[in-house]
Amino acid sequence: MIHRLRGQLIEKDNEGVVVECAGVGYRALTSLTTVQALPPTGEECVVHTRLIVREDAQLLFGFASRDERAVFDAITSVSRVGPKLALAVLSSMSPGQVAEAVARGDVLKFASVSGLGKKTAERLVLELKGKEAAFFEVVPELSSKNGSSAPVAPASPGGGPYLEAREALTGLGYSLEEAEAALSGAGEQDSVEAYIKAALRGVRRR
């Protein structure tokens, strides 16, 4: 079992990296988050790995942190969700954001990931809901330095009115990112209407 690689980063692209260890180059498929977190080619790096053995292939996946690998394992434990979809999620969301989305039952956040779809997003939330504490023991955000961590950003407001307001804003034509940006300045509100009014006031001021 290949669990960790430490060596010279000799190649990296949008799909993965090659790490040379004792003269052997190991190719690992990665998320875009990991690619961005690793140092420039030619430098030493540490990549945490997960080896998946199939009848027709042995696939090595790499992660810039143990937290990202833990979330990858959690996502691939969901029925009919493979490693490629797990990497797509981790390319769009940090480990902390995945844990937060599961805890909130945030189907829309998962469904915004390219290739995932609403039904798969619902299955992710359904099968991981209530298990996030076991799956995500530590979920600090990845920092720009390989192997190090930064504190998790403050969580956005929980489910209920916040999620309903965000869905309403996307229904008005805002993208998910635009809706979340507008709501980020709304502060804590006690109703859907209050969230929407505060968000739209912030948009008009920009």
Short mmCIF file of C-alpha atoms in Angstrom, two decimals:
data_model
loop_
_atom_site.label_atom_id
_atom_site.label_comp_id
_atom_site.label_asym_id
_atom_site.label_seq_id
_atom_site.Cartn_x
_atom_site.Cartn_y
_atom_site.Cartn_z
CA MET A 1 0.00 0.00 0.00
CA ILE A 2 1.43 3.38 -1.06
CA HIS A 3 0.34 5.77 1.68
CA ARG A 4 2.67 8.75 1.31
CA LEU A 5 5.24 10.09 -1.14
CA ARG A 6 8.13 12.38 -0.31
CA GLY A 7 10.45 13.47 -3.08
CA GLN A 8 11.04 15.89 -5.93
CA LEU A 9 8.00 17.22 -7.75
CA ILE A 10 8.98 16.74 -11.40
CA GLU A 11 5.66 17.26 -13.19
CA LYS A 12 2.26 18.76 -12.45
CA ASP A 13 -0.77 19.60 -14.57
CA ASN A 14 -4.50 20.05 -14.10
CA GLU A 15 -5.04 16.31 -13.60
CA GLY A 16 -2.18 15.27 -11.38
CA VAL A 17 1.47 15.25 -10.42
CA VAL A 18 4.59 13.12 -10.74
CA VAL A 19 6.80 12.77 -7.66
CA GLU A 20 10.22 11.16 -7.97
CA CYS A 21 11.20 9.06 -4.97
CA ALA A 22 14.54 7.22 -4.97
CA GLY A 23 14.70 7.37 -8.75
CA VAL A 24 11.14 6.17 -9.33
CA GLY A 25 8.50 8.59 -10.64
CA TYR A 26 5.02 8.06 -9.19
CA ARG A 27 2.06 9.56 -11.04
CA ALA A 28 -0.84 10.56 -8.79
CA LEU A 29 -4.19 11.97 -9.87
CA THR A 30 -5.13 15.03 -7.82
CA SER A 31 -7.66 17.78 -7.33
CA LEU A 32 -6.94 21.28 -8.61
CA THR A 33 -6.72 22.33 -4.96
CA THR A 34 -3.78 19.99 -4.40
CA VAL A 35 -2.06 21.06 -7.63
CA GLN A 36 -2.25 24.69 -6.51
CA ALA A 37 -1.10 23.90 -2.97
CA LEU A 38 2.03 22.01 -4.00
CA PRO A 39 5.32 23.85 -4.59
CA PRO A 40 6.77 24.58 -8.05
CA THR A 41 8.28 21.70 -10.02
CA GLY A 42 11.84 20.88 -9.03
CA GLU A 43 11.18 21.36 -5.32
CA GLU A 44 10.69 18.71 -2.65
CA CYS A 45 7.11 17.93 -1.65
CA VAL A 46 5.01 15.56 0.43
CA VAL A 47 1.93 13.98 -1.13
CA HIS A 48 -0.51 11.89 0.91
CA THR A 49 -1.89 9.11 -1.25
CA ARG A 50 -4.66 6.59 -1.66
CA LEU A 51 -4.15 3.54 -3.90
CA ILE A 52 -7.30 2.11 -5.50
CA VAL A 53 -6.87 -1.33 -7.07
CA ARG A 54 -9.30 -2.51 -9.72
CA GLU A 55 -9.39 -5.51 -12.00
CA ASP A 56 -8.13 -3.46 -14.94
CA ALA A 57 -6.02 -0.76 -13.23
CA GLN A 58 -4.16 0.45 -10.17
CA LEU A 59 -4.92 4.13 -9.62
CA LEU A 60 -2.92 6.34 -7.27
CA PHE A 61 -4.55 9.53 -5.96
CA GLY A 62 -2.61 12.29 -4.25
CA PHE A 63 -3.50 14.98 -1.72
CA ALA A 64 -1.68 17.96 -0.26
CA SER A 65 -3.09 17.21 3.22
CA ARG A 66 -4.39 14.26 5.22
CA ASP A 67 -7.66 16.16 5.64
CA GLU A 68 -8.28 16.20 1.90
CA ARG A 69 -7.56 12.47 1.72
CA ALA A 70 -10.02 11.82 4.57
CA VAL A 71 -12.75 13.73 2.73
CA PHE A 72 -11.91 11.84 -0.49
CA ASP A 73 -12.39 8.56 1.40
CA ALA A 74 -15.70 9.79 2.80
CA ILE A 75 -17.05 10.87 -0.58
CA THR A 76 -16.01 7.66 -2.34
CA SER A 77 -17.77 5.63 0.39
CA VAL A 78 -21.09 6.97 -0.96
CA SER A 79 -22.84 4.55 -3.31
CA ARG A 80 -22.21 5.15 -7.01
CA VAL A 81 -19.74 7.97 -6.37
CA GLY A 82 -16.30 7.25 -7.80
CA PRO A 83 -12.89 8.84 -7.33
CA LYS A 84 -13.22 11.18 -10.33
CA LEU A 85 -16.35 12.76 -8.87
CA ALA A 86 -14.64 12.99 -5.49
CA LEU A 87 -11.76 14.90 -7.07
CA ALA A 88 -14.26 17.18 -8.82
CA VAL A 89 -15.80 18.02 -5.44
CA LEU A 90 -12.38 18.67 -3.91
CA SER A 91 -11.42 20.86 -6.86
CA SER A 92 -14.40 23.10 -6.07
CA MET A 93 -14.60 22.89 -2.28
CA SER A 94 -12.08 22.70 0.55
CA PRO A 95 -12.31 19.90 3.14
CA GLY A 96 -13.84 22.36 5.61
CA GLN A 97 -16.45 23.48 3.08
CA VAL A 98 -17.39 19.86 2.32
CA ALA A 99 -17.86 19.11 6.02
CA GLU A 100 -19.92 22.29 6.46
CA ALA A 101 -22.10 21.51 3.43
CA VAL A 102 -22.80 18.00 4.75
CA ALA A 103 -23.67 19.33 8.19
CA ARG A 104 -26.07 21.90 6.70
CA GLY A 105 -27.63 19.46 4.23
CA ASP A 106 -26.53 21.81 1.46
CA VAL A 107 -27.57 19.90 -1.67
CA LEU A 108 -27.30 22.99 -3.90
CA LYS A 109 -23.63 23.48 -2.98
CA PHE A 110 -22.77 19.94 -4.06
CA ALA A 111 -24.98 20.12 -7.14
CA SER A 112 -22.99 23.15 -8.33
CA VAL A 113 -19.94 20.91 -8.84
CA SER A 114 -19.45 20.10 -12.51
CA GLY A 115 -20.56 16.55 -13.36
CA LEU A 116 -22.23 15.87 -10.01
CA GLY A 117 -25.92 16.55 -10.57
CA LYS A 118 -28.74 17.05 -8.09
CA LYS A 119 -29.55 13.36 -7.48
CA THR A 120 -25.93 12.52 -6.68
CA ALA A 121 -25.70 15.62 -4.48
CA GLU A 122 -28.79 14.49 -2.57
CA ARG A 123 -27.26 11.03 -2.11
CA LEU A 124 -24.02 12.55 -0.81
CA VAL A 125 -25.87 14.57 1.81
CA LEU A 126 -28.17 11.67 2.73
CA GLU A 127 -25.40 9.10 3.21
CA LEU A 128 -22.89 11.38 4.93
CA LYS A 129 -25.33 13.35 7.09
CA GLY A 130 -24.67 12.69 10.76
CA LYS A 131 -21.37 10.96 9.99
CA GLU A 132 -19.29 14.07 9.30
CA ALA A 133 -17.72 14.05 12.75
CA ALA A 134 -16.32 10.57 12.09
CA PHE A 135 -15.28 11.29 8.51
CA PHE A 136 -13.93 14.78 9.07
CA GLU A 137 -11.95 14.61 12.31
CA VAL A 138 -9.95 17.71 11.37
CA VAL A 139 -10.87 19.95 8.47
CA PRO A 140 -8.54 22.98 8.32
CA GLU A 141 -8.34 24.80 5.01
CA LEU A 142 -5.38 24.02 2.78
CA SER A 143 -2.78 26.74 2.79
CA SER A 144 -0.48 27.69 -0.06
CA LYS A 145 2.38 25.79 1.60
CA ASN A 146 2.47 22.04 1.14
CA GLY A 147 1.65 20.08 4.27
CA SER A 148 0.69 23.07 6.41
CA SER A 149 -2.72 24.24 7.45
CA ALA A 150 -4.48 27.49 8.16
CA PRO A 151 -7.48 27.97 10.45
CA VAL A 152 -10.88 27.24 9.03
CA ALA A 153 -12.70 30.35 7.85
CA PRO A 154 -15.77 31.24 9.90
CA ALA A 155 -18.73 29.14 8.88
CA SER A 156 -21.44 30.80 6.88
CA PRO A 157 -24.86 30.94 8.54
CA GLY A 158 -26.48 27.55 9.00
CA GLY A 159 -29.31 26.02 7.04
CA GLY A 160 -32.93 27.10 7.07
CA PRO A 161 -33.48 30.77 6.13
CA TYR A 162 -29.95 31.22 4.78
CA LEU A 163 -30.20 28.31 2.34
CA GLU A 164 -33.74 29.28 1.29
CA ALA A 165 -32.61 32.86 0.65
CA ARG A 166 -29.65 31.65 -1.39
CA GLU A 167 -31.94 29.43 -3.45
CA ALA A 168 -34.28 32.39 -4.01
CA LEU A 169 -31.39 34.54 -5.23
CA THR A 170 -30.25 31.86 -7.67
CA GLY A 171 -33.86 31.72 -8.88
CA LEU A 172 -33.59 35.44 -9.64
CA GLY A 173 -30.66 34.74 -11.97
CA TYR A 174 -27.68 35.11 -9.66
CA SER A 175 -25.03 32.39 -9.83
CA LEU A 176 -24.39 30.38 -6.67
CA GLU A 177 -21.13 32.28 -6.13
CA GLU A 178 -22.84 35.66 -6.59
CA ALA A 179 -25.66 34.69 -4.23
CA GLU A 180 -23.21 33.57 -1.54
CA ALA A 181 -21.13 36.73 -1.96
CA ALA A 182 -24.25 38.89 -1.55
CA LEU A 183 -25.36 36.95 1.53
CA SER A 184 -21.90 37.08 3.09
CA GLY A 185 -22.47 40.75 3.89
CA ALA A 186 -26.02 40.27 5.12
CA GLY A 187 -25.07 39.26 8.64
CA GLU A 188 -27.17 36.94 10.79
CA GLN A 189 -30.87 37.26 9.95
CA ASP A 190 -33.94 35.51 11.35
CA SER A 191 -35.98 35.07 8.16
CA VAL A 192 -35.65 34.39 4.46
CA GLU A 193 -37.07 37.82 3.62
CA ALA A 194 -34.56 39.58 5.89
CA TYR A 195 -31.66 37.75 4.28
CA ILE A 196 -32.83 38.63 0.76
CA LYS A 197 -33.43 42.30 1.58
CA ALA A 198 -30.02 42.64 3.23
CA ALA A 199 -28.30 40.86 0.34
CA LEU A 200 -29.98 43.00 -2.32
CA ARG A 201 -29.13 46.19 -0.42
CA GLY A 202 -25.50 45.10 -0.46
CA VAL A 203 -25.64 44.37 -4.21
CA ARG A 204 -27.09 47.81 -4.95
CA ARG A 205 -24.31 49.51 -2.96
CA ARG A 206 -21.60 47.89 -5.07
#
